[in-house]
Coordinates of C-alpha atoms in Angstrom, one line a residue:
M18 CA 30.8 -13.3 -91.1
S19 CA 29.1 -11.8 -94.2
R20 CA 29.3 -8.2 -95.3
S21 CA 25.8 -7.7 -93.8
G22 CA 26.9 -9.1 -90.5
T23 CA 30.1 -7.1 -90.5
A24 CA 28.2 -3.9 -91.2
I25 CA 25.8 -4.5 -88.4
A26 CA 28.6 -5.3 -86.0
A27 CA 30.5 -2.2 -86.9
T28 CA 27.6 0.0 -85.5
A29 CA 26.7 -2.2 -82.6
V30 CA 28.4 -0.2 -79.8
V31 CA 27.1 3.1 -81.0
V32 CA 23.5 2.0 -81.7
A33 CA 23.2 0.0 -78.5
G34 CA 24.2 3.0 -76.6
I35 CA 21.6 5.1 -78.3
A36 CA 19.0 2.5 -77.8
I37 CA 19.7 2.4 -74.1
A38 CA 19.7 6.2 -73.9
W39 CA 16.2 6.2 -75.5
F40 CA 14.7 4.5 -72.5
W41 CA 16.9 6.2 -69.9
V42 CA 15.3 9.5 -70.2
P43 CA 17.9 12.2 -70.6
R44 CA 18.1 14.3 -67.5
S45 CA 18.5 17.6 -69.5
E46 CA 15.3 16.8 -71.4
H47 CA 13.1 18.2 -68.6
A48 CA 15.2 21.1 -67.6
P49 CA 14.2 24.7 -68.6
A50 CA 15.6 26.2 -71.7
P51 CA 19.4 26.5 -72.2
P52 CA 21.1 29.2 -70.2
A53 CA 20.5 32.7 -71.4
A54 CA 24.2 33.2 -71.1
Q55 CA 24.4 31.7 -74.6
T56 CA 22.2 34.5 -76.0
A57 CA 22.1 37.3 -73.5
S58 CA 23.8 40.6 -74.2
Q59 CA 24.7 41.5 -70.6
S60 CA 28.4 41.6 -69.5
P61 CA 29.7 39.1 -67.1
A62 CA 29.4 41.7 -64.3
T63 CA 25.6 42.0 -64.9
G64 CA 23.6 40.3 -62.1
P65 CA 20.0 40.5 -60.8
E66 CA 21.0 43.5 -58.6
A67 CA 22.6 45.4 -61.5
S68 CA 19.5 47.5 -62.0
P69 CA 16.1 47.6 -60.3
G70 CA 14.4 45.8 -63.2
S71 CA 17.2 43.3 -64.1
R72 CA 16.0 39.7 -64.4
S73 CA 19.1 38.1 -65.8
V74 CA 22.4 36.7 -64.6
G75 CA 25.8 37.2 -66.0
D76 CA 27.3 35.5 -69.1
D77 CA 30.3 33.9 -67.3
L78 CA 28.8 30.7 -65.7
D79 CA 31.9 30.0 -63.6
S80 CA 32.1 33.5 -62.2
E81 CA 28.4 33.4 -61.4
V82 CA 28.7 30.0 -59.6
Q83 CA 31.7 31.3 -57.6
R84 CA 29.9 34.5 -56.7
L85 CA 26.9 32.5 -55.5
R86 CA 29.1 30.4 -53.3
D87 CA 30.8 33.4 -51.8
D88 CA 27.8 35.7 -51.3
P89 CA 24.8 34.5 -49.3
T90 CA 22.8 37.5 -50.2
Y91 CA 23.3 36.8 -53.9
L92 CA 22.3 33.2 -53.3
Q93 CA 19.0 34.3 -51.7
R94 CA 18.3 36.6 -54.7
L95 CA 18.9 33.9 -57.2
L96 CA 16.7 31.4 -55.3
A97 CA 13.9 34.0 -55.1
M98 CA 14.2 34.7 -58.8
Y99 CA 14.2 31.0 -59.8
A100 CA 11.1 30.4 -57.7
S101 CA 9.2 33.2 -59.5
E102 CA 10.8 33.6 -62.9
T103 CA 8.5 33.0 -65.9
D104 CA 10.9 33.7 -68.8
L105 CA 12.3 30.4 -70.0
D106 CA 15.7 31.7 -71.0
T107 CA 16.2 33.5 -67.7
R108 CA 15.0 30.5 -65.7
G109 CA 17.4 28.3 -67.6
A110 CA 20.3 30.6 -66.8
L111 CA 19.4 30.6 -63.2
L112 CA 19.1 26.8 -63.2
A113 CA 22.6 26.5 -64.6
V114 CA 24.1 28.7 -61.9
L115 CA 22.2 27.0 -59.1
R116 CA 23.1 23.5 -60.4
G117 CA 26.7 24.6 -60.6
A118 CA 26.8 25.4 -56.9
A119 CA 24.4 22.7 -55.7
D120 CA 26.8 19.9 -54.9
D121 CA 28.1 21.4 -51.6
N122 CA 25.3 23.7 -50.7
E123 CA 22.7 22.6 -48.2
E124 CA 20.6 25.7 -48.7
I125 CA 20.1 25.0 -52.4
L126 CA 19.2 21.4 -51.6
R127 CA 16.6 22.4 -49.0
F128 CA 15.1 24.9 -51.5
A129 CA 15.0 22.3 -54.3
L130 CA 13.4 19.7 -52.0
D131 CA 10.7 22.1 -50.9
L132 CA 10.0 23.3 -54.5
A133 CA 9.8 19.8 -55.8
D134 CA 7.1 19.1 -53.3
D135 CA 5.1 22.2 -54.3
P136 CA 1.5 21.3 -55.3
D137 CA 1.7 23.7 -58.3
P138 CA 2.9 21.5 -61.3
A139 CA 5.1 24.2 -62.8
R140 CA 6.9 24.9 -59.5
R141 CA 7.2 21.2 -58.8
G142 CA 8.8 20.8 -62.2
D143 CA 11.3 23.5 -61.5
G144 CA 12.2 21.9 -58.2
L145 CA 12.7 18.5 -59.9
A146 CA 14.9 20.1 -62.5
L147 CA 17.2 21.5 -59.8
L148 CA 17.2 18.2 -57.9
E149 CA 18.7 16.6 -61.0
A150 CA 22.0 18.2 -60.0
Y151 CA 22.2 15.7 -57.1
P152 CA 23.3 12.0 -57.3
L153 CA 20.9 9.5 -55.8
D154 CA 23.4 8.5 -53.1
N155 CA 21.9 11.5 -51.5
A156 CA 19.3 10.0 -49.2
Q157 CA 17.0 13.0 -49.1
V158 CA 16.7 13.2 -52.9
R159 CA 16.3 9.4 -53.3
E160 CA 13.6 9.3 -50.6
L161 CA 11.7 12.2 -52.2
L162 CA 11.7 10.6 -55.6
T163 CA 10.7 7.2 -54.2
R164 CA 7.8 8.8 -52.3
Q165 CA 6.6 10.8 -55.2
I166 CA 6.8 7.7 -57.5
G167 CA 4.6 5.9 -55.0
E168 CA 2.1 8.7 -54.9
E169 CA 2.0 9.7 -58.6
D170 CA -0.8 8.6 -60.9
D171 CA 0.0 10.6 -64.1
P172 CA 2.0 8.5 -66.5
Q173 CA 3.9 11.4 -68.0
M174 CA 5.1 12.6 -64.5
L175 CA 5.8 9.0 -63.5
G176 CA 8.0 8.7 -66.6
R177 CA 9.9 11.8 -65.6
L178 CA 10.4 10.6 -62.1
V179 CA 11.6 7.2 -63.1
G180 CA 13.9 8.8 -65.7
M181 CA 15.6 10.7 -62.9
L182 CA 16.7 7.5 -61.2
E183 CA 20.3 7.8 -62.4
A184 CA 22.3 4.8 -61.2
A185 CA 24.2 5.2 -57.9
V186 CA 26.0 2.9 -55.6
V187 CA 24.0 2.6 -52.3
P188 CA 23.5 -0.2 -49.8
T189 CA 20.8 -2.7 -50.8
E190 CA 18.8 -1.8 -47.7
D191 CA 18.7 1.8 -48.8
A192 CA 17.8 1.0 -52.4
A193 CA 15.1 -1.4 -51.4
P194 CA 12.1 1.1 -51.3
L195 CA 13.0 2.4 -54.7
V196 CA 13.4 -1.2 -56.1
E197 CA 10.0 -2.0 -54.7
Q198 CA 8.5 0.9 -56.7
L199 CA 10.2 -0.2 -59.9
T200 CA 8.9 -3.7 -59.4
R201 CA 5.4 -2.3 -59.1
L202 CA 5.8 -0.1 -62.1
R203 CA 6.9 -2.9 -64.4
Q204 CA 3.2 -3.9 -64.3
H205 CA 1.9 -0.4 -64.9
P206 CA -0.9 0.0 -67.5
D207 CA 1.1 2.6 -69.4
P208 CA 3.8 1.0 -71.7
G209 CA 6.1 4.0 -71.4
V210 CA 6.2 3.7 -67.7
R211 CA 6.8 -0.1 -68.0
A212 CA 9.6 0.5 -70.4
A213 CA 11.3 3.1 -68.3
S214 CA 11.0 0.9 -65.2
V215 CA 12.5 -2.1 -66.9
M216 CA 15.6 -0.1 -67.9
Q217 CA 16.0 1.4 -64.5
S218 CA 15.6 -2.0 -62.9
V219 CA 18.8 -3.1 -64.7
S220 CA 20.7 -0.5 -62.7
W221 CA 18.9 -0.7 -59.3
D222 CA 17.5 -4.2 -58.8
K223 CA 20.7 -6.0 -58.0
G224 CA 19.1 -8.6 -55.8
S225 CA 16.4 -10.0 -58.1
D226 CA 16.6 -12.5 -61.0
L227 CA 17.3 -10.0 -63.7
E228 CA 17.0 -12.6 -66.4
E229 CA 13.4 -13.2 -65.3
V230 CA 12.7 -9.5 -65.3
L231 CA 14.0 -9.1 -68.8
H232 CA 12.3 -12.3 -70.1
Q233 CA 8.9 -11.0 -68.9
A234 CA 9.6 -7.7 -70.5
I235 CA 10.7 -9.0 -73.8
L236 CA 7.4 -10.9 -74.1
D237 CA 5.4 -7.7 -73.4
A238 CA 2.7 -6.7 -76.0
A239 CA 4.1 -3.2 -76.3
P240 CA 7.1 -2.8 -78.6
Q241 CA 8.7 -0.1 -76.5
V242 CA 8.7 -2.4 -73.5
R243 CA 10.3 -5.2 -75.6
Q244 CA 12.9 -2.7 -76.9
A245 CA 13.6 -1.7 -73.3
A246 CA 14.2 -5.4 -72.5
I247 CA 16.6 -5.7 -75.4
G248 CA 18.4 -2.7 -74.2
G249 CA 18.6 -4.2 -70.7
I250 CA 20.0 -7.5 -72.2
T251 CA 22.7 -5.5 -74.0
A252 CA 23.5 -3.3 -71.0
S253 CA 23.5 -6.1 -68.3
G254 CA 25.0 -9.0 -70.3
A255 CA 22.1 -11.2 -69.2
R256 CA 22.2 -14.5 -71.1
S257 CA 19.9 -17.5 -71.3
P258 CA 18.5 -19.8 -74.0
R259 CA 15.0 -18.4 -73.6
L260 CA 16.3 -14.8 -74.0
K261 CA 18.1 -15.9 -77.2
D262 CA 14.9 -17.6 -78.4
A263 CA 12.9 -14.4 -77.8
L264 CA 15.5 -12.3 -79.7
L265 CA 15.4 -14.7 -82.6
A266 CA 11.6 -14.6 -82.7
I267 CA 11.7 -10.8 -82.8
A268 CA 14.4 -10.8 -85.5
A269 CA 12.4 -13.3 -87.7
D270 CA 8.9 -11.8 -87.2
P271 CA 7.8 -9.8 -90.3
A272 CA 5.6 -7.8 -88.0
S273 CA 8.5 -6.5 -85.9
G274 CA 9.3 -2.9 -86.4
N275 CA 12.6 -2.0 -88.0
D276 CA 14.0 -0.5 -84.8
E277 CA 13.0 -3.5 -82.7
R278 CA 14.4 -5.9 -85.2
F279 CA 17.7 -4.0 -85.4
A280 CA 18.0 -3.9 -81.6
A281 CA 17.4 -7.7 -81.6
V282 CA 20.1 -8.2 -84.2
L283 CA 22.6 -6.2 -82.2
A284 CA 21.8 -8.2 -79.0
L285 CA 22.1 -11.5 -80.8
Q286 CA 25.7 -10.8 -81.7
D287 CA 26.6 -11.5 -78.0
F288 CA 25.0 -14.9 -78.0
P289 CA 26.4 -18.2 -79.4
L290 CA 24.4 -19.1 -82.5
S291 CA 24.0 -22.4 -84.2
R292 CA 24.0 -22.5 -88.0
A293 CA 20.2 -22.4 -88.1
E294 CA 20.1 -19.5 -85.6
Y295 CA 22.8 -17.8 -87.6
A296 CA 20.7 -18.0 -90.7
I297 CA 17.9 -16.3 -88.9
Y298 CA 20.2 -13.6 -87.6
L299 CA 21.7 -13.1 -91.1
Q300 CA 18.3 -12.7 -92.7
A301 CA 17.2 -10.2 -90.1
A302 CA 20.5 -8.3 -90.5
R303 CA 19.8 -8.0 -94.2
M304 CA 16.3 -6.8 -93.6
T305 CA 17.5 -4.0 -91.3
E306 CA 19.8 -2.7 -94.0
H307 CA 16.7 -1.8 -96.0
G308 CA 14.7 -0.4 -93.1
D309 CA 14.6 3.1 -91.6
H310 CA 15.6 3.4 -87.9
D311 CA 14.2 6.1 -85.7
H312 CA 17.3 6.1 -83.4

């Protein structure tokens, strides 16, 4: 392979991972600000009950989590504070403590489910941020997200909900309602919603013809949907002559964006290429060396 091809190959794993992460919305992206423990001046012993006006938690996250697990009264205080706190740093610190103890605490789960169903958008967002602590093999969390996706009209909130669908191993019968929603959203008018749904389909839609899903997406008019399809091809290992043809067309098209062409070049490295196809790949690889990439 030429120096251009080798250079592209050397970054394939890293960039492919970043490209996939672009469409799998990072879970921490929607959480409140980082824990105040990183900036607060209180000692680890400081808690919400330390003084009448205290609105902070201690600096030692592990100690706070253990205290919350051991002390039901302290748990109730932190839940009440989280539900009403307006300071971003304090709410972020509370979120970190509650998430740390969430895995085996039914009370935190019930609180998060109720808050995520609140009609107030801000409170709903806080509830969803807390629910991100739970894997989707938890039926209650999975069912709430599936229901809200079916009811939601706002593209931004839909993107957030779809982004929360972190892959989990569940029976196909249990995953079916969620898969049905993803199938519907792949036809959504908003390209961001379509793109996110394509990427999540790779993880959840085990029973469908994934090659067909990705082929439809790679022909989408919106570049972000096409890039989601390319990321899905890379992540899933889907292969077919028509997927290769679509990747070659993107790589060769002067109208393709630099990022889209670069993603296509990376994906093509996993396909067998004839000499004519290799020439297209090599020319596209050289073009990407002179382009700027957003990711």
